[in-house]
Amino acid sequence: MSLNYPKNIEQKIGFDHIRNHIVELCQSDLGKTHIHELQFSHSQESIEQSLNCCTEMKDILTFDKDFPTPSFSHVWQAVQAIKPDETFFQPADLFILRKSLLEIHDVLNYFKKHEDSYPALFSLTESIAIPREVCAAIEKIIDSTAQLKDNASKQLVEIRSAIRQKKHTVARIMAQKLSAARKEGWCESDTELSMRNERLVIPMQTAFKRKIQGFVHDESMSGKTSFVEPVEAFEINNHIQSLHFEEQKEIVRILKEITTFIRPFVSEIEVAYSLLGVFDSLQAKARFALRINANKPQIVPQGEISLYNARHPLLIISFKQQQKQVVPLHVELNAEQRLLVISGPNAGGKSVCLKTIALLQYMLQCGLLIPADTHSKVGIFCNLFIDIGDEQSLENDLSTYSSHLQNMKYFINHADNKTLVCIDEFGTGTEPMLGGAIAESVLETLHNNGVFGVITTHYTNLKHAATALKFAINGAMLFDLQELKPLYKLRMGSAGSSFAFEIAASIGLPPLVIERAKHKIGKEHVDFDKNLKKLEEEKQYIFKKKESLKRQQEEIQGLKKSYSHKLEELSHKRKELLEQTQREVKAIIDGANKSIENTIRTIKEEQADKEKTKLARQKLQEETQLTERAISKKLQKQTPSSHKQQKDTSALIIGDYVHIKEQSAIGQIVEINKRQALVQYSHSSLTIALQNLERAQKPRHEHKTHLVQSSTETIARKRNEFSPKLDLRGKRGDEALYEVKDFVETAYMLQVRRVEILHGKGYGILRKLVRDYLLSTDIVASCSDAPLDLGGEGITVVDMSI
């Protein structure tokens, strides 16, 4: 049995709103009842079954247009009402009963045909049978308008036939009497028959009402018109009324008879209707899952919460209306790190993070899909304990802090390794030092009891405790130091700063007040907070570098594949060209051999004639030369630039076309400085060591004069625009390093010997990042602080390696 705490846990985490959203998507009260009865379960088998059914129903709604979706109409109340003897169905109830049973039968047949595609849903239907004889019996007596058929019984046929005949007679009599009344002027010429007390009457002028023998049923408000039923029709209508009584008696008899026939099948009908309610609730769950993009994660038997791209479902719904995106959450709790202590700035998302984890866990164990990636892993917990919000109670004489302590007492006494504990703003509500100490002690107890949990706090001692405890881990809500606003992202592995001083400064609190506050809390606490901020800056910088490297690696892999493909194509074409050349050379040689044979034959035949022999030798020599030229031409086609492929090792000068060794892109040298050259490409320029360059042929589409001139003009313009001072104040670490790199490379290219970088003093973080980079690059000879009167440690003077 689950010991979820407190009793109003669903309201605390927002599950009551989730339930209401799903109820609104149900189409019947049967489905709504199922949703209202949803309960937290710790049976992995039942949770898996429910999640599989929801997943399959979601697939049906998304992809399967042939599914026979029922109308979910039913007569559950009527079925319950006819259980006692002498009770009976109404014709409309019978009509709906047959319709609903046939719809359920269609659903059962569908899943029999698609058992392999939807095994979980098939398992719900395979043991259910629809009483077809009930449907057949109802069809015999109820027509398409939900009325009893005339031939439902022999007596009913006779009664209704007699009623029709009598009504026809009455209509004929009334028509004759009306015609006579019009003719005599007893009523208006356009008067038509009217109805009073369910009988046809003639509207006559009151002065002439005695002209027709009959019964006056009514008079108009003015008294000028009387409604008369002729005596001939009066007697027949009385007979018709008697027949109607007989008809009703026969109808009741028939309905009792068929109800008696159906009564033994009530239990089967109830099972079928229960399935109808299940499918209505499943369709509502699936529609809600599609609305919040929910999926089934991997369910694991051991305690674990590994959520990837998890989002709070209520935020998804709210943000959709505002056309905003929810920042996804990534969190991992397992046997090695089962207690997560989240810290960070106010309104930074700590509580939302905690509530997201609690709500998704509760939804999952109620059999609902959750908005997280399918490769997420979630374990099953027996208990879910939460301490969120203010439980102050005047009735029980409990203060805010006392209520928190009551909760902690319950957690300590009942939480074990099958319990997930969620505590928001741990330790608050009393004197911070004492509250922090009690909170730390409670945290250690929960840790030793093997509890899984998520805790949010601002207390530094709890951050230290999370570092010290073996199975606990810190988590930080990220904060944009430049914009001074939260990013709502959780990063596990490090504690977060509250950024109280930065936020206070951003809203305009006097600097003197802030400095005094720093002195009051002590250097140790300030240094700890500074270190947290420094770590955060460095992590953000490293993260962006990793993302940049990842993109570059992907680009390199793409280029590598492209080059490999091109090399394969070139190799294939070269092979084909060689084979073709060999064939053509062979044909030339064969032709030459035939010519030689003919010449030899001529010489032998003309031995006595020296002049002819001489001519034959000359012809042979000409044929040989032609053959050599033809073969040479073929070989030149095979290697048309072989003489150009020899490396030109002579000194490179300005204006030479070059390419980097083992690369094909060709550029032009526009400037040479010692061992390096500035090479202008079509859309950019690079500084490259001379030893890495090789002379190349001038591209056909480029013009040297124009290129050199445009490159020289570009460099001259850059020299005029370049400022030897760079101001980094207010920049973030990664952004500042990008600007420093571009700044010093530009200075080096433009032959600027000395530049200055203004970074300010502050905590010295930005100064250290800049110095570390400058000392790591070869183009910088040295860097030092500016003179005290010109800025001192706030400015770095850089001497370039020129």
mmCIF file with all atom_site columns, C-alpha atoms in Angstrom, residues 563-720:
data_model
loop_
_atom_site.group_PDB
_atom_site.id
_atom_site.type_symbol
_atom_site.label_atom_id
_atom_site.label_alt_id
_atom_site.label_comp_id
_atom_site.label_asym_id
_atom_site.label_entity_id
_atom_site.label_seq_id
_atom_site.pdbx_PDB_ins_code
_atom_site.Cartn_x
_atom_site.Cartn_y
_atom_site.Cartn_z
_atom_site.occupancy
_atom_site.B_iso_or_equiv
_atom_site.pdbx_formal_charge
_atom_site.auth_seq_id
_atom_site.auth_comp_id
_atom_site.auth_asym_id
_atom_site.auth_atom_id
_atom_site.pdbx_PDB_model_num
ATOM 1   C CA . TYR A 1 563 ? 36.572 13.905 -50.364  1.00 0.00 ? 563 TYR A CA 1
ATOM 2   C CA . SER A 1 564 ? 36.586 10.113 -50.048  1.00 0.00 ? 564 SER A CA 1
ATOM 3   C CA . HIS A 1 565 ? 33.684 9.918  -52.469  1.00 0.00 ? 565 HIS A CA 1
ATOM 4   C CA . LYS A 1 566 ? 35.428 12.255 -54.913  1.00 0.00 ? 566 LYS A CA 1
ATOM 5   C CA . LEU A 1 567 ? 38.690 10.251 -54.662  1.00 0.00 ? 567 LEU A CA 1
ATOM 6   C CA . GLU A 1 568 ? 36.785 7.082  -55.457  1.00 0.00 ? 568 GLU A CA 1
ATOM 7   C CA . GLU A 1 569 ? 35.193 8.761  -58.474  1.00 0.00 ? 569 GLU A CA 1
ATOM 8   C CA . LEU A 1 570 ? 38.593 10.082 -59.669  1.00 0.00 ? 570 LEU A CA 1
ATOM 9   C CA . SER A 1 571 ? 40.200 6.670  -59.199  1.00 0.00 ? 571 SER A CA 1
ATOM 10  C CA . HIS A 1 572 ? 37.411 5.043  -61.184  1.00 0.00 ? 572 HIS A CA 1
ATOM 11  C CA . LYS A 1 573 ? 37.648 7.637  -63.965  1.00 0.00 ? 573 LYS A CA 1
ATOM 12  C CA . ARG A 1 574 ? 41.478 7.294  -64.046  1.00 0.00 ? 574 ARG A CA 1
ATOM 13  C CA . LYS A 1 575 ? 41.147 3.536  -64.372  1.00 0.00 ? 575 LYS A CA 1
ATOM 14  C CA . GLU A 1 576 ? 38.662 3.906  -67.225  1.00 0.00 ? 576 GLU A CA 1
ATOM 15  C CA . LEU A 1 577 ? 40.913 6.477  -68.933  1.00 0.00 ? 577 LEU A CA 1
ATOM 16  C CA . LEU A 1 578 ? 43.960 4.205  -68.633  1.00 0.00 ? 578 LEU A CA 1
ATOM 17  C CA . GLU A 1 579 ? 42.054 1.287  -70.109  1.00 0.00 ? 579 GLU A CA 1
ATOM 18  C CA . GLN A 1 580 ? 40.795 3.476  -72.966  1.00 0.00 ? 580 GLN A CA 1
ATOM 19  C CA . THR A 1 581 ? 44.336 4.835  -73.608  1.00 0.00 ? 581 THR A CA 1
ATOM 20  C CA . GLN A 1 582 ? 45.770 1.304  -73.635  1.00 0.00 ? 582 GLN A CA 1
ATOM 21  C CA . ARG A 1 583 ? 43.183 0.251  -76.187  1.00 0.00 ? 583 ARG A CA 1
ATOM 22  C CA . GLU A 1 584 ? 43.904 3.269  -78.401  1.00 0.00 ? 584 GLU A CA 1
ATOM 23  C CA . VAL A 1 585 ? 47.719 2.843  -78.134  1.00 0.00 ? 585 VAL A CA 1
ATOM 24  C CA . LYS A 1 586 ? 47.344 -0.851 -78.990  1.00 0.00 ? 586 LYS A CA 1
ATOM 25  C CA . ALA A 1 587 ? 45.287 0.095  -82.061  1.00 0.00 ? 587 ALA A CA 1
ATOM 26  C CA . ILE A 1 588 ? 47.993 2.600  -83.137  1.00 0.00 ? 588 ILE A CA 1
ATOM 27  C CA . ILE A 1 589 ? 50.767 0.016  -82.644  1.00 0.00 ? 589 ILE A CA 1
ATOM 28  C CA . ASP A 1 590 ? 48.800 -2.617 -84.552  1.00 0.00 ? 590 ASP A CA 1
ATOM 29  C CA . GLY A 1 591 ? 48.398 -0.155 -87.432  1.00 0.00 ? 591 GLY A CA 1
ATOM 30  C CA . ALA A 1 592 ? 52.102 0.697  -87.317  1.00 0.00 ? 592 ALA A CA 1
ATOM 31  C CA . ASN A 1 593 ? 53.058 -2.996 -87.384  1.00 0.00 ? 593 ASN A CA 1
ATOM 32  C CA . LYS A 1 594 ? 50.939 -3.524 -90.474  1.00 0.00 ? 594 LYS A CA 1
ATOM 33  C CA . SER A 1 595 ? 52.617 -0.539 -92.149  1.00 0.00 ? 595 SER A CA 1
ATOM 34  C CA . ILE A 1 596 ? 56.110 -1.945 -91.313  1.00 0.00 ? 596 ILE A CA 1
ATOM 35  C CA . GLU A 1 597 ? 55.171 -5.323 -92.695  1.00 0.00 ? 597 GLU A CA 1
ATOM 36  C CA . ASN A 1 598 ? 53.961 -3.720 -95.926  1.00 0.00 ? 598 ASN A CA 1
ATOM 37  C CA . THR A 1 599 ? 57.180 -1.662 -96.226  1.00 0.00 ? 599 THR A CA 1
ATOM 38  C CA . ILE A 1 600 ? 59.393 -4.739 -95.697  1.00 0.00 ? 600 ILE A CA 1
ATOM 39  C CA . ARG A 1 601 ? 57.417 -6.602 -98.287  1.00 0.00 ? 601 ARG A CA 1
ATOM 40  C CA . THR A 1 602 ? 57.884 -3.710 -100.774 1.00 0.00 ? 602 THR A CA 1
ATOM 41  C CA . ILE A 1 603 ? 61.660 -3.595 -100.141 1.00 0.00 ? 603 ILE A CA 1
ATOM 42  C CA . LYS A 1 604 ? 61.979 -7.333 -100.719 1.00 0.00 ? 604 LYS A CA 1
ATOM 43  C CA . GLU A 1 605 ? 59.976 -7.146 -103.917 1.00 0.00 ? 605 GLU A CA 1
ATOM 44  C CA . GLU A 1 606 ? 61.880 -4.079 -105.223 1.00 0.00 ? 606 GLU A CA 1
ATOM 45  C CA . GLN A 1 607 ? 65.459 -5.100 -104.346 1.00 0.00 ? 607 GLN A CA 1
ATOM 46  C CA . ALA A 1 608 ? 66.814 -4.166 -107.736 1.00 0.00 ? 608 ALA A CA 1
ATOM 47  C CA . ASP A 1 609 ? 65.221 -0.753 -107.712 1.00 0.00 ? 609 ASP A CA 1
ATOM 48  C CA . LYS A 1 610 ? 67.193 1.433  -105.273 1.00 0.00 ? 610 LYS A CA 1
ATOM 49  C CA . GLU A 1 611 ? 64.969 4.465  -105.820 1.00 0.00 ? 611 GLU A CA 1
ATOM 50  C CA . LYS A 1 612 ? 61.834 2.628  -104.787 1.00 0.00 ? 612 LYS A CA 1
ATOM 51  C CA . THR A 1 613 ? 63.616 1.112  -101.825 1.00 0.00 ? 613 THR A CA 1
ATOM 52  C CA . LYS A 1 614 ? 64.692 4.577  -100.700 1.00 0.00 ? 614 LYS A CA 1
ATOM 53  C CA . LEU A 1 615 ? 61.139 5.859  -101.000 1.00 0.00 ? 615 LEU A CA 1
ATOM 54  C CA . ALA A 1 616 ? 59.836 2.876  -99.003  1.00 0.00 ? 616 ALA A CA 1
ATOM 55  C CA . ARG A 1 617 ? 62.373 3.546  -96.190  1.00 0.00 ? 617 ARG A CA 1
ATOM 56  C CA . GLN A 1 618 ? 61.331 7.227  -96.080  1.00 0.00 ? 618 GLN A CA 1
ATOM 57  C CA . LYS A 1 619 ? 57.685 6.235  -95.868  1.00 0.00 ? 619 LYS A CA 1
ATOM 58  C CA . LEU A 1 620 ? 58.493 3.799  -93.043  1.00 0.00 ? 620 LEU A CA 1
ATOM 59  C CA . GLN A 1 621 ? 60.359 6.528  -91.161  1.00 0.00 ? 621 GLN A CA 1
ATOM 60  C CA . GLU A 1 622 ? 57.401 8.910  -91.564  1.00 0.00 ? 622 GLU A CA 1
ATOM 61  C CA . GLU A 1 623 ? 54.971 6.225  -90.342  1.00 0.00 ? 623 GLU A CA 1
ATOM 62  C CA . THR A 1 624 ? 57.181 5.626  -87.295  1.00 0.00 ? 624 THR A CA 1
ATOM 63  C CA . GLN A 1 625 ? 57.246 9.341  -86.463  1.00 0.00 ? 625 GLN A CA 1
ATOM 64  C CA . LEU A 1 626 ? 53.478 9.600  -86.853  1.00 0.00 ? 626 LEU A CA 1
ATOM 65  C CA . THR A 1 627 ? 53.041 6.602  -84.534  1.00 0.00 ? 627 THR A CA 1
ATOM 66  C CA . GLU A 1 628 ? 55.334 8.118  -81.905  1.00 0.00 ? 628 GLU A CA 1
ATOM 67  C CA . ARG A 1 629 ? 53.457 11.438 -82.043  1.00 0.00 ? 629 ARG A CA 1
ATOM 68  C CA . ALA A 1 630 ? 50.079 9.685  -81.751  1.00 0.00 ? 630 ALA A CA 1
ATOM 69  C CA . ILE A 1 631 ? 51.209 7.659  -78.723  1.00 0.00 ? 631 ILE A CA 1
ATOM 70  C CA . SER A 1 632 ? 52.744 10.760 -77.149  1.00 0.00 ? 632 SER A CA 1
ATOM 71  C CA . LYS A 1 633 ? 49.491 12.648 -77.665  1.00 0.00 ? 633 LYS A CA 1
ATOM 72  C CA . LYS A 1 634 ? 47.477 9.879  -76.031  1.00 0.00 ? 634 LYS A CA 1
ATOM 73  C CA . LEU A 1 635 ? 49.821 9.801  -73.043  1.00 0.00 ? 635 LEU A CA 1
ATOM 74  C CA . GLN A 1 636 ? 49.602 13.589 -72.719  1.00 0.00 ? 636 GLN A CA 1
ATOM 75  C CA . LYS A 1 637 ? 45.796 13.288 -72.520  1.00 0.00 ? 637 LYS A CA 1
ATOM 76  C CA . GLN A 1 638 ? 46.245 10.801 -69.725  1.00 0.00 ? 638 GLN A CA 1
ATOM 77  C CA . THR A 1 639 ? 48.641 13.094 -67.764  1.00 0.00 ? 639 THR A CA 1
ATOM 78  C CA . PRO A 1 640 ? 48.102 16.554 -69.267  1.00 0.00 ? 640 PRO A CA 1
ATOM 79  C CA . SER A 1 641 ? 49.766 18.460 -66.441  1.00 0.00 ? 641 SER A CA 1
ATOM 80  C CA . SER A 1 642 ? 52.466 16.042 -65.346  1.00 0.00 ? 642 SER A CA 1
ATOM 81  C CA . HIS A 1 643 ? 55.170 18.566 -66.107  1.00 0.00 ? 643 HIS A CA 1
ATOM 82  C CA . LYS A 1 644 ? 53.307 21.110 -64.013  1.00 0.00 ? 644 LYS A CA 1
ATOM 83  C CA . GLN A 1 645 ? 52.994 18.786 -61.034  1.00 0.00 ? 645 GLN A CA 1
ATOM 84  C CA . GLN A 1 646 ? 56.669 19.009 -60.260  1.00 0.00 ? 646 GLN A CA 1
ATOM 85  C CA . LYS A 1 647 ? 57.215 21.146 -57.228  1.00 0.00 ? 647 LYS A CA 1
ATOM 86  C CA . ASP A 1 648 ? 58.634 24.570 -57.849  1.00 0.00 ? 648 ASP A CA 1
ATOM 87  C CA . THR A 1 649 ? 61.057 25.130 -54.998  1.00 0.00 ? 649 THR A CA 1
ATOM 88  C CA . SER A 1 650 ? 62.163 28.614 -56.034  1.00 0.00 ? 650 SER A CA 1
ATOM 89  C CA . ALA A 1 651 ? 61.526 31.480 -53.571  1.00 0.00 ? 651 ALA A CA 1
ATOM 90  C CA . LEU A 1 652 ? 57.921 32.717 -53.369  1.00 0.00 ? 652 LEU A CA 1
ATOM 91  C CA . ILE A 1 653 ? 57.285 36.426 -53.973  1.00 0.00 ? 653 ILE A CA 1
ATOM 92  C CA . ILE A 1 654 ? 54.329 38.833 -53.718  1.00 0.00 ? 654 ILE A CA 1
ATOM 93  C CA . GLY A 1 655 ? 51.874 38.120 -56.528  1.00 0.00 ? 655 GLY A CA 1
ATOM 94  C CA . ASP A 1 656 ? 52.596 34.373 -56.724  1.00 0.00 ? 656 ASP A CA 1
ATOM 95  C CA . TYR A 1 657 ? 49.630 32.012 -56.776  1.00 0.00 ? 657 TYR A CA 1
ATOM 96  C CA . VAL A 1 658 ? 49.951 29.337 -54.108  1.00 0.00 ? 658 VAL A CA 1
ATOM 97  C CA . HIS A 1 659 ? 48.081 26.587 -52.296  1.00 0.00 ? 659 HIS A CA 1
ATOM 98  C CA . ILE A 1 660 ? 48.594 25.005 -48.900  1.00 0.00 ? 660 ILE A CA 1
ATOM 99  C CA . LYS A 1 661 ? 50.357 21.650 -49.146  1.00 0.00 ? 661 LYS A CA 1
ATOM 100 C CA . GLU A 1 662 ? 47.974 18.758 -49.785  1.00 0.00 ? 662 GLU A CA 1
ATOM 101 C CA . GLN A 1 663 ? 45.061 21.190 -50.300  1.00 0.00 ? 663 GLN A CA 1
ATOM 102 C CA . SER A 1 664 ? 43.488 22.441 -53.516  1.00 0.00 ? 664 SER A CA 1
ATOM 103 C CA . ALA A 1 665 ? 42.246 25.979 -52.727  1.00 0.00 ? 665 ALA A CA 1
ATOM 104 C CA . ILE A 1 666 ? 44.384 28.553 -54.623  1.00 0.00 ? 666 ILE A CA 1
ATOM 105 C CA . GLY A 1 667 ? 45.117 32.044 -53.343  1.00 0.00 ? 667 GLY A CA 1
ATOM 106 C CA . GLN A 1 668 ? 47.553 34.876 -54.118  1.00 0.00 ? 668 GLN A CA 1
ATOM 107 C CA . ILE A 1 669 ? 50.342 36.222 -51.930  1.00 0.00 ? 669 ILE A CA 1
ATOM 108 C CA . VAL A 1 670 ? 49.723 39.902 -51.185  1.00 0.00 ? 670 VAL A CA 1
ATOM 109 C CA . GLU A 1 671 ? 52.314 40.425 -48.430  1.00 0.00 ? 671 GLU A CA 1
ATOM 110 C CA . ILE A 1 672 ? 55.394 38.594 -47.066  1.00 0.00 ? 672 ILE A CA 1
ATOM 111 C CA . ASN A 1 673 ? 56.698 39.161 -43.535  1.00 0.00 ? 673 ASN A CA 1
ATOM 112 C CA . LYS A 1 674 ? 59.816 37.133 -42.603  1.00 0.00 ? 674 LYS A CA 1
ATOM 113 C CA . ARG A 1 675 ? 58.693 33.485 -42.640  1.00 0.00 ? 675 ARG A CA 1
ATOM 114 C CA . GLN A 1 676 ? 54.968 34.142 -43.123  1.00 0.00 ? 676 GLN A CA 1
ATOM 115 C CA . ALA A 1 677 ? 52.813 35.263 -46.029  1.00 0.00 ? 677 ALA A CA 1
ATOM 116 C CA . LEU A 1 678 ? 49.376 36.892 -46.202  1.00 0.00 ? 678 LEU A CA 1
ATOM 117 C CA . VAL A 1 679 ? 47.396 34.908 -48.801  1.00 0.00 ? 679 VAL A CA 1
ATOM 118 C CA . GLN A 1 680 ? 44.255 36.402 -50.320  1.00 0.00 ? 680 GLN A CA 1
ATOM 119 C CA . TYR A 1 681 ? 41.491 33.941 -51.264  1.00 0.00 ? 681 TYR A CA 1
ATOM 120 C CA . SER A 1 682 ? 38.244 34.756 -53.027  1.00 0.00 ? 682 SER A CA 1
ATOM 121 C CA . HIS A 1 683 ? 36.353 35.739 -49.861  1.00 0.00 ? 683 HIS A CA 1
ATOM 122 C CA . SER A 1 684 ? 38.976 35.897 -47.104  1.00 0.00 ? 684 SER A CA 1
ATOM 123 C CA . SER A 1 685 ? 42.659 36.219 -46.307  1.00 0.00 ? 685 SER A CA 1
ATOM 124 C CA . LEU A 1 686 ? 44.917 34.018 -44.150  1.00 0.00 ? 686 LEU A CA 1
ATOM 125 C CA . THR A 1 687 ? 48.398 34.371 -42.637  1.00 0.00 ? 687 THR A CA 1
ATOM 126 C CA . ILE A 1 688 ? 50.296 31.139 -43.427  1.00 0.00 ? 688 ILE A CA 1
ATOM 127 C CA . ALA A 1 689 ? 53.902 29.987 -42.884  1.00 0.00 ? 689 ALA A CA 1
ATOM 128 C CA . LEU A 1 690 ? 55.889 30.020 -46.165  1.00 0.00 ? 690 LEU A CA 1
ATOM 129 C CA . GLN A 1 691 ? 57.119 26.486 -45.576  1.00 0.00 ? 691 GLN A CA 1
ATOM 130 C CA . ASN A 1 692 ? 53.504 25.246 -45.767  1.00 0.00 ? 692 ASN A CA 1
ATOM 131 C CA . LEU A 1 693 ? 52.888 26.851 -49.192  1.00 0.00 ? 693 LEU A CA 1
ATOM 132 C CA . GLU A 1 694 ? 53.541 25.581 -52.723  1.00 0.00 ? 694 GLU A CA 1
ATOM 133 C CA . ARG A 1 695 ? 53.450 27.546 -55.992  1.00 0.00 ? 695 ARG A CA 1
ATOM 134 C CA . ALA A 1 696 ? 50.302 26.918 -58.058  1.00 0.00 ? 696 ALA A CA 1
ATOM 135 C CA . GLN A 1 697 ? 49.054 27.773 -61.532  1.00 0.00 ? 697 GLN A CA 1
ATOM 136 C CA . LYS A 1 698 ? 47.054 30.975 -61.936  1.00 0.00 ? 698 LYS A CA 1
ATOM 137 C CA . PRO A 1 699 ? 43.279 30.201 -61.875  1.00 0.00 ? 699 PRO A CA 1
ATOM 138 C CA . ARG A 1 700 ? 41.644 30.900 -65.232  1.00 0.00 ? 700 ARG A CA 1
ATOM 139 C CA . HIS A 1 701 ? 38.785 32.910 -63.726  1.00 0.00 ? 701 HIS A CA 1
ATOM 140 C CA . GLU A 1 702 ? 40.969 35.231 -61.618  1.00 0.00 ? 702 GLU A CA 1
ATOM 141 C CA . HIS A 1 703 ? 43.017 38.281 -62.602  1.00 0.00 ? 703 HIS A CA 1
ATOM 142 C CA . LYS A 1 704 ? 46.216 38.848 -60.681  1.00 0.00 ? 704 LYS A CA 1
ATOM 143 C CA . THR A 1 705 ? 46.329 42.595 -60.977  1.00 0.00 ? 705 THR A CA 1
ATOM 144 C CA . HIS A 1 706 ? 42.807 43.036 -59.691  1.00 0.00 ? 706 HIS A CA 1
ATOM 145 C CA . LEU A 1 707 ? 43.333 40.579 -56.809  1.00 0.00 ? 707 LEU A CA 1
ATOM 146 C CA . VAL A 1 708 ? 46.581 42.145 -55.596  1.00 0.00 ? 708 VAL A CA 1
ATOM 147 C CA . GLN A 1 709 ? 45.159 45.600 -55.898  1.00 0.00 ? 709 GLN A CA 1
ATOM 148 C CA . SER A 1 710 ? 41.922 44.736 -54.039  1.00 0.00 ? 710 SER A CA 1
ATOM 149 C CA . SER A 1 711 ? 43.830 42.859 -51.299  1.00 0.00 ? 711 SER A CA 1
ATOM 150 C CA . THR A 1 712 ? 46.283 45.759 -50.843  1.00 0.00 ? 712 THR A CA 1
ATOM 151 C CA . GLU A 1 713 ? 43.402 48.199 -50.649  1.00 0.00 ? 713 GLU A CA 1
ATOM 152 C CA . THR A 1 714 ? 41.661 45.972 -48.055  1.00 0.00 ? 714 THR A CA 1
ATOM 153 C CA . ILE A 1 715 ? 44.757 45.857 -45.852  1.00 0.00 ? 715 ILE A CA 1
ATOM 154 C CA . ALA A 1 716 ? 45.284 49.610 -46.147  1.00 0.00 ? 716 ALA A CA 1
ATOM 155 C CA . ARG A 1 717 ? 41.673 50.196 -45.166  1.00 0.00 ? 717 ARG A CA 1
ATOM 156 C CA . LYS A 1 718 ? 42.000 47.848 -42.187  1.00 0.00 ? 718 LYS A CA 1
ATOM 157 C CA . ARG A 1 719 ? 45.159 49.685 -41.015  1.00 0.00 ? 719 ARG A CA 1
ATOM 158 C CA . ASN A 1 720 ? 43.262 52.977 -41.081  1.00 0.00 ? 720 ASN A CA 1
#
